[in-house]
């Protein structure tokens, strides 16, 4: 059964888990890696079952832990082209992180 778990929401950081008991993704990573790990544990979500982070936009309250989480857990990162360019230019992702641009075809 799919579930949505709001971990953090607000100007101090945003992060949601969407998935099942076996696998899922994070939507945004706007708190510290440690805070996100703790929130996932409190909600009985095993972080090893998370395979990717979808970043809605590049504001710090949506991506502050992105670099650390993606590197530590080898998570793929998904974002629009504009957001991905901003994440790369501001060094919010490591060069070895698998990046996926989501664009609507014209």
Coordinates of C-alpha atoms in Angstrom, one line a residue, residues 6-95:
X6 CA 5.0 14.6 5.5
X7 CA 8.3 14.8 7.3
X8 CA 8.8 18.6 7.3
X9 CA 6.8 21.4 5.8
X10 CA 7.4 25.1 6.1
X11 CA 10.0 27.9 5.7
X12 CA 12.5 26.0 7.8
X13 CA 12.5 23.0 5.5
X14 CA 10.4 20.7 3.4
X15 CA 10.6 17.0 2.9
X16 CA 8.0 14.2 2.2
X17 CA 8.3 10.5 1.8
X18 CA 6.2 8.8 -0.9
X19 CA 6.3 5.1 -1.3
X20 CA 5.4 1.7 0.1
X21 CA 6.9 -0.5 2.8
X22 CA 9.5 -1.7 0.3
X23 CA 10.6 1.3 -1.7
X24 CA 10.0 5.0 -2.1
X25 CA 11.3 8.5 -2.9
X26 CA 11.8 11.7 -1.1
X27 CA 10.2 14.9 -2.4
X28 CA 12.6 17.6 -1.4
X29 CA 15.4 17.5 1.2
X30 CA 15.1 20.8 3.0
X31 CA 16.4 19.9 6.5
X32 CA 19.7 18.4 7.6
X33 CA 20.5 14.8 6.7
X34 CA 20.4 13.9 10.4
X35 CA 17.0 15.5 10.8
X36 CA 15.6 13.6 7.8
X37 CA 17.1 10.3 9.0
X38 CA 15.5 10.8 12.4
X39 CA 12.1 11.8 10.9
X40 CA 12.1 8.8 8.7
X41 CA 12.9 6.5 11.6
X42 CA 10.2 8.0 13.7
X43 CA 7.8 7.2 10.9
X44 CA 9.0 3.6 10.5
X45 CA 10.5 4.3 7.1
X46 CA 13.8 2.5 6.4
X47 CA 16.1 5.0 4.5
X48 CA 17.7 2.1 2.7
X49 CA 14.4 1.6 0.8
X50 CA 14.6 5.2 -0.6
X51 CA 16.1 5.3 -4.1
X52 CA 15.7 8.9 -5.2
X53 CA 15.0 12.5 -4.3
X54 CA 12.7 14.6 -6.5
X55 CA 13.5 18.3 -6.0
X56 CA 10.6 20.7 -6.7
X57 CA 12.9 23.8 -6.9
X58 CA 16.3 25.0 -5.8
X59 CA 15.4 27.1 -2.7
X60 CA 17.5 26.1 0.3
X61 CA 14.4 25.0 2.3
X62 CA 13.9 22.3 -0.4
X63 CA 17.4 21.1 -1.0
X64 CA 19.7 21.8 2.0
X65 CA 20.5 18.1 2.7
X66 CA 20.4 17.0 -0.9
X67 CA 24.2 16.8 -1.5
X68 CA 24.8 14.8 1.7
X69 CA 21.8 12.5 1.4
X70 CA 22.4 11.7 -2.3
X71 CA 26.1 11.0 -1.6
X72 CA 25.6 9.0 1.6
X73 CA 22.8 6.8 0.3
X74 CA 23.6 6.9 -3.5
X75 CA 20.3 8.4 -4.3
X76 CA 19.4 9.5 -7.8
X77 CA 18.2 13.1 -8.1
X78 CA 15.2 14.2 -10.3
X79 CA 14.3 17.8 -11.2
X80 CA 13.3 20.1 -14.0
X81 CA 16.1 21.3 -16.2
X82 CA 16.1 24.8 -14.7
X83 CA 16.2 23.4 -11.1
X84 CA 18.9 20.9 -12.0
X85 CA 21.1 23.6 -13.6
X86 CA 20.7 25.7 -10.4
X87 CA 21.6 22.7 -8.2
X88 CA 24.7 21.9 -10.3
X89 CA 25.8 25.6 -10.4
X90 CA 25.4 26.0 -6.6
X91 CA 27.2 22.7 -5.9
X92 CA 24.1 21.1 -4.2
X93 CA 24.9 17.8 -6.0
X94 CA 28.1 15.8 -6.4
X95 CA 29.5 15.1 -9.8

